PDB file of C-alpha atoms in Angstrom:
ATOM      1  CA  UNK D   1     102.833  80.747  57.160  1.00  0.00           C
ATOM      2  CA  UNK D   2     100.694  77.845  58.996  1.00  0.00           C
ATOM      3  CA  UNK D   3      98.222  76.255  57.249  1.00  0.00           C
ATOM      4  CA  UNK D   4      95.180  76.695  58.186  1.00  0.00           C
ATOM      5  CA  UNK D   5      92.765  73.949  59.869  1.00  0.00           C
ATOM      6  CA  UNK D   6      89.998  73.000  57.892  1.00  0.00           C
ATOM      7  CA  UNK D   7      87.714  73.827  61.016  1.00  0.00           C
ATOM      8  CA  UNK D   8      88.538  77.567  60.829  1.00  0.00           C
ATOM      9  CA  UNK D   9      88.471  77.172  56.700  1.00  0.00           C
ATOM     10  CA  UNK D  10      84.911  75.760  56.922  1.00  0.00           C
ATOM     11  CA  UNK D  11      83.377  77.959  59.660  1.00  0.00           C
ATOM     12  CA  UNK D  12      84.815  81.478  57.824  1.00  0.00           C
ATOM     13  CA  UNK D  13      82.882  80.432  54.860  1.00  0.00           C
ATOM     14  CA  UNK D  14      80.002  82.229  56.264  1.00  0.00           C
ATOM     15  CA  UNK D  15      79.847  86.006  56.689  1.00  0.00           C
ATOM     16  CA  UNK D  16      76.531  86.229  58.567  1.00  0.00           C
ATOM     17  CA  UNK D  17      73.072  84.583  58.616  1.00  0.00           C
ATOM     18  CA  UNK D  18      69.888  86.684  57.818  1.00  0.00           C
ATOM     19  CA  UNK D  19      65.890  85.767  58.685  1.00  0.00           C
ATOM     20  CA  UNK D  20      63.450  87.939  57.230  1.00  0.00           C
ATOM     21  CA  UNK D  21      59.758  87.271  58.445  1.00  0.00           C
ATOM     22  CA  UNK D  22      56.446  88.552  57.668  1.00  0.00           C
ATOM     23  CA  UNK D  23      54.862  89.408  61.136  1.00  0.00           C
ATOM     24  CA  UNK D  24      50.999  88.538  59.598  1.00  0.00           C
ATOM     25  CA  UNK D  25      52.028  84.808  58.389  1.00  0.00           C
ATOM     26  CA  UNK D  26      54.616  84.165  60.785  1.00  0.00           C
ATOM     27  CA  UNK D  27      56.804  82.639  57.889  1.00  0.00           C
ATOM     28  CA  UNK D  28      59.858  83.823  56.403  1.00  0.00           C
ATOM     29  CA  UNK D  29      63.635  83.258  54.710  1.00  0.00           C
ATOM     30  CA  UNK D  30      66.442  82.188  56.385  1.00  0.00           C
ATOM     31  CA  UNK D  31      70.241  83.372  53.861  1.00  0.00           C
ATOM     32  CA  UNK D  32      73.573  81.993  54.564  1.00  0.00           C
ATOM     33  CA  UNK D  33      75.680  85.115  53.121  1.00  0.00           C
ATOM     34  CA  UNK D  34      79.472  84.186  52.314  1.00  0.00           C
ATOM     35  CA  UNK D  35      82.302  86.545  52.243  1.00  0.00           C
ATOM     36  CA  UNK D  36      81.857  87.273  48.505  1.00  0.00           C
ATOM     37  CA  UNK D  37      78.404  88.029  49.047  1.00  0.00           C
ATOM     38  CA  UNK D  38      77.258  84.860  47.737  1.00  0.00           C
ATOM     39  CA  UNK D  39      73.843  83.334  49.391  1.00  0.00           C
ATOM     40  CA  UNK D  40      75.543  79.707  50.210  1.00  0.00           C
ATOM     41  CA  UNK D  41      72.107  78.416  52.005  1.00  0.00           C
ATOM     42  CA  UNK D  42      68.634  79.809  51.198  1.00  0.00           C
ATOM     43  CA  UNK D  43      65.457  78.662  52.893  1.00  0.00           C
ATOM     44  CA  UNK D  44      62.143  78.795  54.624  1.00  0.00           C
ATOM     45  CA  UNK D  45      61.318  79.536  57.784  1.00  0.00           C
ATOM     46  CA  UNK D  46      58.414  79.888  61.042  1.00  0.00           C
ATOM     47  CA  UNK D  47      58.913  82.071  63.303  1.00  0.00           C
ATOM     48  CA  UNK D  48      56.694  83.307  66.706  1.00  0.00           C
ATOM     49  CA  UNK D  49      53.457  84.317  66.468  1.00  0.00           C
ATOM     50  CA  UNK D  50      51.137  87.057  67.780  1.00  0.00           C
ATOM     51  CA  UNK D  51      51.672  86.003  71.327  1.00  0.00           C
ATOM     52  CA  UNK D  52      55.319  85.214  71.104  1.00  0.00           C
ATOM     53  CA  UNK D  53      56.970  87.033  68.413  1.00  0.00           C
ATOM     54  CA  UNK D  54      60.307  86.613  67.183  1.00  0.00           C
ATOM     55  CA  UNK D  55      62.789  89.090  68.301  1.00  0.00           C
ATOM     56  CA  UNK D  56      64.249  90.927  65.767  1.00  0.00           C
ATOM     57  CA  UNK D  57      67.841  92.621  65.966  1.00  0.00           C
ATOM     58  CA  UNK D  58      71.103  91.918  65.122  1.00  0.00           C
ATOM     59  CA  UNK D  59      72.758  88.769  67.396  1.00  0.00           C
ATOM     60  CA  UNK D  60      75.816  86.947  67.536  1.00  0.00           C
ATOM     61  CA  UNK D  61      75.744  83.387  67.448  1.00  0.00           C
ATOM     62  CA  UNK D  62      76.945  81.158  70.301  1.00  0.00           C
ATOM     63  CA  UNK D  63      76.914  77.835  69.925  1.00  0.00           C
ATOM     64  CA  UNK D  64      75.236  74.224  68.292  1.00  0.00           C
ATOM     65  CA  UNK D  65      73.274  72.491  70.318  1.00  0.00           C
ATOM     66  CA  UNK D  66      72.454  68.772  69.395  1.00  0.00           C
ATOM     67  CA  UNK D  67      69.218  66.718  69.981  1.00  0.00           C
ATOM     68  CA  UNK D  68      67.627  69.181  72.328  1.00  0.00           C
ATOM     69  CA  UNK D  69      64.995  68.453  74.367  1.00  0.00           C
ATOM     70  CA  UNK D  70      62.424  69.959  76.549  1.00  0.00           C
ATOM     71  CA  UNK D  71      59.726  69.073  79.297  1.00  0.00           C
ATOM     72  CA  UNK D  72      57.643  72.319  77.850  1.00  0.00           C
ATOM     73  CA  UNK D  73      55.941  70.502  75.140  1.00  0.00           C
ATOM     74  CA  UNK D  74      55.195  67.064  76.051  1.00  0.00           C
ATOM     75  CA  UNK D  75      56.149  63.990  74.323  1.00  0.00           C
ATOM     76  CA  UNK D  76      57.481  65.733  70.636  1.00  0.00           C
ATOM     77  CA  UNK D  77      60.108  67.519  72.717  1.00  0.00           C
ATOM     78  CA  UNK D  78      61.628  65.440  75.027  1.00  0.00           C
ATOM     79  CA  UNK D  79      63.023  62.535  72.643  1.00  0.00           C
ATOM     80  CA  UNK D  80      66.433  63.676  71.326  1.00  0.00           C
ATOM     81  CA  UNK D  81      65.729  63.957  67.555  1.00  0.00           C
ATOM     82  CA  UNK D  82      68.624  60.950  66.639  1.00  0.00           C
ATOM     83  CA  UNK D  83      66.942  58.774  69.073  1.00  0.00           C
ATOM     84  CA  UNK D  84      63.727  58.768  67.249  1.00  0.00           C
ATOM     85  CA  UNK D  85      63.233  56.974  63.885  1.00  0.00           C
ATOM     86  CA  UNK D  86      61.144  59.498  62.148  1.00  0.00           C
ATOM     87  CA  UNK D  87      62.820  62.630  64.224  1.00  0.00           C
ATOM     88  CA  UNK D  88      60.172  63.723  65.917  1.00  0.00           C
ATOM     89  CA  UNK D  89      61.464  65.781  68.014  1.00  0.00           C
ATOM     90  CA  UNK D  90      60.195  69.580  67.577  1.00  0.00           C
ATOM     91  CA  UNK D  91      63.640  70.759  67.761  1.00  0.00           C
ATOM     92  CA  UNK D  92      65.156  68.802  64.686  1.00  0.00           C
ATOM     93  CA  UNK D  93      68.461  67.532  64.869  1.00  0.00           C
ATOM     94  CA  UNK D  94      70.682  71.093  65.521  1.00  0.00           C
ATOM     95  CA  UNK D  95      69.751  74.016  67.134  1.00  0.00           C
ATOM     96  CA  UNK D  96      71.735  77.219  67.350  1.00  0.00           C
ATOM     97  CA  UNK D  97      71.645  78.915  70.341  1.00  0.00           C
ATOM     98  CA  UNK D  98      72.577  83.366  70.370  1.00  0.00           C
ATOM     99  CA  UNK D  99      74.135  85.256  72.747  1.00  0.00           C
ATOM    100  CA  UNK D 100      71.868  88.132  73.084  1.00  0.00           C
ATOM    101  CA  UNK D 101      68.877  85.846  73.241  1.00  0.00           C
ATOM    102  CA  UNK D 102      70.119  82.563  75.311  1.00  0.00           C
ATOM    103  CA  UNK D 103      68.602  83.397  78.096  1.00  0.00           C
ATOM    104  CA  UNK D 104      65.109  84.176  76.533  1.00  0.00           C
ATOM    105  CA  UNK D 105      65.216  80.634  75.297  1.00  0.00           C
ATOM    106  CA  UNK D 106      65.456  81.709  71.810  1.00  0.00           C
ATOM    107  CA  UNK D 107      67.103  79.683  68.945  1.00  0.00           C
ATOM    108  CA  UNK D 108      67.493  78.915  65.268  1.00  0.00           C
ATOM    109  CA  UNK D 109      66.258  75.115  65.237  1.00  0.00           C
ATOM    110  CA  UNK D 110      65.375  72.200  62.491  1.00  0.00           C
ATOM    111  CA  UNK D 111      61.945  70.500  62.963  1.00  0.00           C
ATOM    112  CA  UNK D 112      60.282  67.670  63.394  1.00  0.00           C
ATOM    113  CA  UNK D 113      60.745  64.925  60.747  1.00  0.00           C
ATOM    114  CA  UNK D 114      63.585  63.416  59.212  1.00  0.00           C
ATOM    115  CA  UNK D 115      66.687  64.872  58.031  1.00  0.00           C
ATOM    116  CA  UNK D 116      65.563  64.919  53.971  1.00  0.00           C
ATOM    117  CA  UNK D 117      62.272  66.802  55.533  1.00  0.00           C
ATOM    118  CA  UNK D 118      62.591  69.594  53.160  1.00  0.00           C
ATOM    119  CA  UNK D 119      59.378  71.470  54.899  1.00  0.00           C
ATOM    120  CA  UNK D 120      58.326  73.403  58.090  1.00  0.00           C
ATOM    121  CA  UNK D 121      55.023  71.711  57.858  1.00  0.00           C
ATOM    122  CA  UNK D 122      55.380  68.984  60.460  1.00  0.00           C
ATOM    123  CA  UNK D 123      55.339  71.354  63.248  1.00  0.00           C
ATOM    124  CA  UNK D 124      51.977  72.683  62.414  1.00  0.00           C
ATOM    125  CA  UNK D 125      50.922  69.963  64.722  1.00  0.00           C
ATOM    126  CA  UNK D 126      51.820  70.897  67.207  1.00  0.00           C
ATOM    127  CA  UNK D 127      51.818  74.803  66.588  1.00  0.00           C
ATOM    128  CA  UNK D 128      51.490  76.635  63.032  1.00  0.00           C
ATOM    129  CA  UNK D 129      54.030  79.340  65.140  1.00  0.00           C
ATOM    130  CA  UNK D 130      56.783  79.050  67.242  1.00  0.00           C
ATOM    131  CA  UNK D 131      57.056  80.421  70.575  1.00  0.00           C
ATOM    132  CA  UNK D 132      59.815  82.936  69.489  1.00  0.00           C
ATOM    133  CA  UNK D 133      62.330  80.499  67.642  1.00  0.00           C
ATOM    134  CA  UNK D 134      63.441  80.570  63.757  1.00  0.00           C
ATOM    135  CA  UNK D 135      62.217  76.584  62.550  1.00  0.00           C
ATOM    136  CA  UNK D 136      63.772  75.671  59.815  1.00  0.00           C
ATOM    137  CA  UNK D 137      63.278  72.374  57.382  1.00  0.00           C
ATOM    138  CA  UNK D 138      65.881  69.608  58.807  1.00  0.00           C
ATOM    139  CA  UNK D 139      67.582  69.618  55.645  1.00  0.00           C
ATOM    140  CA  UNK D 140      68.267  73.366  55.754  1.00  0.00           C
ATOM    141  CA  UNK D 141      69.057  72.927  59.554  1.00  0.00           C
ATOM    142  CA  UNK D 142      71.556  70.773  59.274  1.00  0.00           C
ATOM    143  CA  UNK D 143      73.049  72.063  56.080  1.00  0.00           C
ATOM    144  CA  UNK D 144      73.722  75.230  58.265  1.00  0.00           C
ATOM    145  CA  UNK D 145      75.214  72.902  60.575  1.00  0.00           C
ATOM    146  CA  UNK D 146      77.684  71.741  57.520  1.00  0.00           C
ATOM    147  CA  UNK D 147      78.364  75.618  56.642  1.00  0.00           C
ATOM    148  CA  UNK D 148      79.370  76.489  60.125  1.00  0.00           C
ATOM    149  CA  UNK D 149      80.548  74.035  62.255  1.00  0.00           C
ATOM    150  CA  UNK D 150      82.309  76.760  64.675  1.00  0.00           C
ATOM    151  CA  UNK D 151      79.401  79.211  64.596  1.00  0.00           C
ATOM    152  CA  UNK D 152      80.644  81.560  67.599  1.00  0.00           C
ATOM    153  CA  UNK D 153      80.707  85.282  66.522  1.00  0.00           C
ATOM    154  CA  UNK D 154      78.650  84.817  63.521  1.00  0.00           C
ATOM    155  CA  UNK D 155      76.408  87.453  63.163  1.00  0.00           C
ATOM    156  CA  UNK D 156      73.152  86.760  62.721  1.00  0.00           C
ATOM    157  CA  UNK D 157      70.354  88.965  61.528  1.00  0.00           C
ATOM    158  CA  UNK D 158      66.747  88.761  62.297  1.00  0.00           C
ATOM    159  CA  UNK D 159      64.338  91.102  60.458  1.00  0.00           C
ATOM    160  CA  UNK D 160      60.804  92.079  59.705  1.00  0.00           C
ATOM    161  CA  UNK D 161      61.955  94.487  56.979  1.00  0.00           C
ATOM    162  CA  UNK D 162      62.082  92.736  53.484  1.00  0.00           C
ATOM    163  CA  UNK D 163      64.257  95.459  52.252  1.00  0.00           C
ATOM    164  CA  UNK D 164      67.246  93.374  54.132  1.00  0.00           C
ATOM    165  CA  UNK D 165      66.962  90.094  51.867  1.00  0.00           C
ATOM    166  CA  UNK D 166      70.290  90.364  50.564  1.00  0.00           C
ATOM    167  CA  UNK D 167      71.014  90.245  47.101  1.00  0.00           C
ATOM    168  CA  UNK D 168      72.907  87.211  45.321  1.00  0.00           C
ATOM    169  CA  UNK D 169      76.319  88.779  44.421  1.00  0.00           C
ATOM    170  CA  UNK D 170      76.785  85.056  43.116  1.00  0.00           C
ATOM    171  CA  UNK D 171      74.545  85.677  40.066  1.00  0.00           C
ATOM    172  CA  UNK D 172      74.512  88.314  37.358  1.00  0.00           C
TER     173      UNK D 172
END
């Protein structure tokens, strides 16, 4: 047969993508399953407050999105995160947008800071809660970037239910 491209290789690597939140702290996990089962990426996460929660559901995702910007939120949003020295840009460098939720404006996103940030914290500036989003640390944002370059069709589970943390099929 044909090989393969390496784009298709890299993007199957991941199975689906899983967020489980607690609703009280508005914080959470973010898992990158693999087709084996194994968690590839495994991280922390903000999600919407009281006022704007995060949906939860089963999506699909769509596409990446770099350097996003937005006249909402004044001056941390509207710089594209690679034209600021210390990223700060509210977005982070990648954001992933879903079909079932594009046109509520809802995304998985990095954060402010630069791309080693490995925290959520730098947001809290601004906003200790999102305003629906997943935010992720930059350096698990745009390691999910690296897993799944071609992220269309990717399932993508949000959840307030801690029984769906998926096990680690990678460990014994």
């Amino acid at each position: 047969g044909l090989p393969i491209p390496a784009g298709k290789l890299t993007a199957n690597r991941v199975q689906r993508v899983i967020v489980v939140y607690n609703p009280d702290t508005s914080t959470g996990q973010v898992f990158v399953v693999g087709h084996d089962g194994t968690i590839l990426l495994h991280g922390d996460v903000v999600v919407g407050g009281k006022d704007s929660p995060t949906p939860t559901g089963t999506y699909h995702a769509l596409r990446w999105e770099s350097n996003h910007v937005s006249k909402k939120y004044g001056t941390y949003a509207n710089t594209p995160w690679d034209k600021s020295p210390l990223g700060l840009n509210a977005f982070g460098p990648y954001q992933l947008h879903l079909k079932e939720l594009e046109n509520r404006g809802i995304y998985l996103h990095g954060t402010m800071g630069p791309s080693w940030n490995p925290f959520t914290a730098l947001n809290s500036l601004l906003s200790p809660t999102s305003h629906g989003c997943v935010r992720m640390s930059n350096r698990v944002d745009i390691s999910l970037h690296d897993l799944m370059p071609n992220p269309a069709g990717i399932e993508v589970k949000i959840s307030a239910d801690k029984k769906d943390i998926p096990p680690d099929k990678g460990k014994p």
